[in-house]
Amino acid sequence: MKKEQTSKKSSRRGFLTSFLKELNRRDLGSSTQNREQITQASVLALHHAKNNVKLTRIAIKTPKLLEENIYQVPVSGQDASGGQCSLELHIDCTTSRVEEI
């Protein structure tokens, strides 16, 4: 009987470890997608601040998720006159649309 019990324990342990690994893989997939979207939001914010608003010495803070694919990105930099300028952008990663707030 002891052989059956040890095999049950090891099979349970194997099930739990494989189950937990599977959960971690799912989390990694979603986190890599989130990282890609955060990177895309940061790049779009930098592009908008540099080309449309004409800022120099641009600082972009970490984008915050508002809705499913919409991020809020705080941006600061110097304008043409040398004054400090701060913007808050809403960026839609699916359509690459940027809105100033």
XYZ file of N, CA and C in Angstrom:
303
model
N 0.804 -1.206 0.000
C 0.000 0.000 0.000
C 0.845 1.267 0.000
N 1.989 1.205 0.579
C 2.817 2.402 0.633
C 3.251 2.835 -0.753
N 3.461 1.890 -1.645
C 3.862 2.256 -2.993
C 2.767 3.043 -3.693
N 1.528 2.680 -3.481
C 0.415 3.411 -4.090
C 0.314 4.823 -3.522
N 0.505 4.962 -2.233
C 0.408 6.280 -1.617
C 1.520 7.205 -2.094
N 2.729 6.684 -2.208
C 3.818 7.539 -2.668
C 3.616 7.938 -4.121
N 3.086 7.049 -4.920
C 2.857 7.406 -6.319
C 1.735 8.438 -6.426
N 0.739 8.345 -5.558
C -0.328 9.348 -5.570
C 0.216 10.717 -5.161
N 1.076 10.728 -4.146
C 1.643 11.998 -3.705
C 2.495 12.622 -4.799
N 3.302 11.803 -5.433
C 4.158 12.362 -6.477
C 3.338 12.800 -7.678
N 2.269 12.082 -7.981
C 1.441 12.506 -9.108
C 0.704 13.795 -8.764
N 0.284 13.934 -7.521
C -0.355 15.184 -7.105
C 0.639 16.336 -7.165
N 1.849 16.072 -6.703
C 2.879 17.101 -6.717
C 3.188 17.503 -8.160
N 3.265 16.527 -9.033
C 3.514 16.819 -10.442
C 2.391 17.629 -11.052
N 1.158 17.299 -10.681
C 0.015 18.050 -11.188
C 0.069 19.496 -10.716
N 0.351 19.694 -9.436
C 0.394 21.054 -8.895
C 1.511 21.876 -9.521
N 2.687 21.284 -9.674
C 3.785 22.051 -10.271
C 3.492 22.384 -11.721
N 2.934 21.447 -12.469
C 2.617 21.748 -13.872
C 1.497 22.782 -13.953
N 0.533 22.712 -13.031
C -0.561 23.677 -13.015
C -0.041 25.081 -12.716
N 0.851 25.192 -11.736
C 1.416 26.495 -11.382
C 2.307 27.037 -12.497
N 3.064 26.178 -13.155
C 3.885 26.626 -14.280
C 3.011 27.148 -15.405
N 1.892 26.477 -15.632
C 0.978 26.912 -16.686
C 0.401 28.288 -16.366
N 0.048 28.526 -15.111
C -0.451 29.841 -14.710
C 0.616 30.910 -14.905
N 1.849 30.604 -14.544
C 2.935 31.573 -14.713
C 3.171 31.883 -16.175
N 3.063 30.897 -17.042
C 3.244 31.143 -18.472
C 2.178 32.088 -18.990
N 0.963 31.921 -18.536
C -0.119 32.816 -18.960
C 0.159 34.243 -18.507
N 0.635 34.398 -17.280
C 0.958 35.727 -16.769
C 2.089 36.358 -17.566
N 3.087 35.572 -17.934
C 4.196 36.107 -18.715
C 3.730 36.584 -20.074
N 2.801 35.865 -20.674
C 2.286 36.283 -21.977
C 1.583 37.619 -21.896
N 0.773 37.816 -20.888
C 0.065 39.085 -20.759
C 1.017 40.209 -20.353
N 2.027 39.894 -19.544
C 2.950 40.947 -19.126
C 3.841 41.393 -20.278
N 4.219 40.479 -21.175
C 5.019 40.898 -22.329
C 4.188 41.767 -23.255
N 2.906 41.444 -23.380
C 2.033 42.282 -24.204
C 1.890 43.661 -23.562
N 1.743 43.711 -22.253
C 1.654 44.999 -21.554
C 2.939 45.796 -21.714
N 4.086 45.128 -21.629
C 5.359 45.825 -21.808
C 5.474 46.408 -23.206
N 5.027 45.653 -24.198
C 5.073 46.150 -25.572
C 4.169 47.367 -25.739
N 2.981 47.329 -25.133
C 2.069 48.466 -25.228
C 2.616 49.674 -24.474
N 3.240 49.463 -23.332
C 3.836 50.568 -22.579
C 4.971 51.189 -23.384
N 5.776 50.355 -24.017
C 6.860 50.863 -24.859
C 6.308 51.647 -26.034
N 5.257 51.115 -26.658
C 4.643 51.806 -27.791
C 4.061 53.147 -27.354
N 3.414 53.188 -26.184
C 2.853 54.440 -25.677
C 3.963 55.453 -25.397
N 5.077 55.011 -24.846
C 6.195 55.917 -24.571
C 6.794 56.465 -25.861
N 6.937 55.609 -26.868
C 7.505 56.048 -28.143
C 6.576 57.041 -28.830
N 5.268 56.764 -28.806
C 4.312 57.695 -29.409
C 4.302 59.034 -28.677
N 4.430 59.004 -27.354
C 4.484 60.249 -26.576
C 5.742 61.043 -26.917
N 6.868 60.368 -27.037
C 8.111 61.045 -27.410
C 8.012 61.647 -28.808
N 7.458 60.898 -29.731
C 7.296 61.385 -31.104
C 6.394 62.622 -31.135
N 5.286 62.581 -30.396
C 4.353 63.712 -30.361
C 5.014 64.942 -29.730
N 5.709 64.742 -28.616
C 6.342 65.875 -27.926
C 7.454 66.495 -28.767
N 8.183 65.679 -29.479
C 9.308 66.189 -30.263
C 8.844 66.852 -31.558
N 7.929 66.227 -32.281
C 7.557 66.718 -33.608
C 6.371 67.679 -33.608
N 5.360 67.424 -32.823
C 4.158 68.261 -32.852
C 4.241 69.444 -31.895
N 4.757 69.228 -30.698
C 4.815 70.284 -29.693
C 6.163 71.001 -29.728
N 7.156 70.414 -30.357
C 8.509 70.988 -30.512
C 9.196 71.210 -29.166
N 9.193 70.176 -28.332
C 9.881 70.246 -27.043
C 11.304 69.713 -27.175
N 12.179 70.212 -26.316
C 13.532 69.675 -26.202
C 13.726 69.191 -24.773
N 14.754 68.404 -24.537
C 15.010 67.814 -23.215
C 13.739 67.186 -22.646
N 13.239 66.228 -23.357
C 11.950 65.611 -23.045
C 12.125 64.531 -21.982
N 11.244 64.548 -20.992
C 11.198 63.514 -19.958
C 9.819 62.870 -19.994
N 9.804 61.556 -20.120
C 8.544 60.811 -20.167
C 8.471 59.932 -18.933
N 7.385 60.058 -18.190
C 7.192 59.216 -17.017
C 6.494 57.923 -17.434
N 6.393 56.992 -16.527
C 5.819 55.683 -16.828
C 4.347 55.816 -17.194
N 3.943 55.261 -18.332
C 2.529 55.304 -18.729
C 1.652 54.516 -17.761
N 0.454 55.047 -17.515
C -0.517 54.380 -16.645
C -1.695 53.929 -17.493
N -2.138 52.722 -17.264
C -3.246 52.158 -18.020
C -4.563 52.754 -17.530
N -5.330 53.356 -18.447
C -6.641 53.912 -18.106
C -7.749 52.937 -18.460
N -7.743 52.503 -19.702
C -8.718 51.525 -20.185
C -7.944 50.387 -20.821
N -8.613 49.607 -21.652
C -7.977 48.402 -22.192
C -6.690 48.702 -22.957
N -6.719 49.614 -23.900
C -5.531 49.928 -24.693
C -5.178 51.409 -24.651
N -5.716 52.136 -23.701
C -5.485 53.575 -23.605
C -4.616 53.859 -22.381
N -3.520 54.579 -22.627
C -2.566 54.900 -21.572
C -2.505 56.406 -21.360
N -2.264 56.799 -20.112
C -2.043 58.199 -19.752
C -0.541 58.367 -19.532
N 0.063 59.300 -20.286
C 1.513 59.473 -20.236
C 1.843 60.923 -19.889
N 2.441 61.189 -18.721
C 2.910 62.536 -18.393
C 4.241 62.817 -19.099
N 4.324 63.975 -19.745
C 5.515 64.369 -20.499
C 5.906 65.773 -20.063
N 7.193 66.006 -19.895
C 7.674 67.357 -19.600
C 8.913 67.625 -20.445
N 9.162 68.904 -20.688
C 10.313 69.291 -21.491
C 10.396 70.801 -21.588
N 11.356 71.278 -22.369
C 11.525 72.712 -22.572
C 10.981 73.091 -23.937
N 10.253 74.211 -23.964
C 9.741 74.692 -25.250
C 10.797 75.566 -25.925
N 10.422 76.179 -27.041
C 11.379 76.960 -27.837
C 11.944 78.155 -27.070
N 11.149 78.743 -26.171
C 11.624 79.908 -25.416
C 12.472 79.517 -24.207
N 12.601 78.225 -23.921
C 13.407 77.767 -22.793
C 12.615 77.539 -21.531
N 11.314 77.775 -21.572
C 10.469 77.553 -20.404
C 10.083 76.090 -20.256
N 9.778 75.729 -19.028
C 9.378 74.360 -18.743
C 7.931 74.142 -19.161
N 7.661 73.051 -19.838
C 6.321 72.737 -20.319
C 5.969 71.314 -19.900
N 4.768 71.129 -19.365
C 4.305 69.798 -18.973
C 3.027 69.468 -19.723
N 2.950 68.253 -20.206
C 1.778 67.774 -20.937
C 1.297 66.478 -20.322
N 0.039 66.204 -20.532
C -0.506 64.911 -20.179
C -1.191 64.380 -21.426
N -0.739 63.240 -21.902
C -1.241 62.682 -23.148
C -2.033 61.414 -22.876
N -3.100 61.235 -23.645
C -3.829 59.972 -23.659
C -3.517 59.306 -24.983
N -2.983 58.101 -24.921
C -2.522 57.412 -26.115
C -3.268 56.098 -26.261
N -3.867 55.914 -27.447
C -4.532 54.663 -27.788
C -3.544 53.815 -28.579
N -3.131 52.692 -28.026
C -2.093 51.874 -28.658
C -2.596 51.123 -29.883
N -3.886 50.849 -29.967
C -4.384 50.100 -31.120
C -4.451 50.969 -32.364
N -4.833 52.234 -32.213
C -4.957 53.119 -33.373
C -3.807 54.117 -33.469
N -2.904 54.126 -32.507
C -1.768 55.063 -32.441
C -2.238 56.513 -32.426
N -3.360 56.760 -31.767
C -3.912 58.114 -31.669
C -3.436 58.764 -30.372
N -3.021 60.031 -30.467
C -2.512 60.775 -29.314
C -3.397 61.995 -29.087
N -3.874 62.166 -27.841
C -4.691 63.327 -27.479
C -4.015 64.065 -26.331
N -3.947 65.377 -26.441
C -3.421 66.195 -25.345
C -4.548 66.504 -24.370
N -4.240 66.466 -23.095
C -5.231 66.776 -22.059
C -4.851 68.094 -21.414
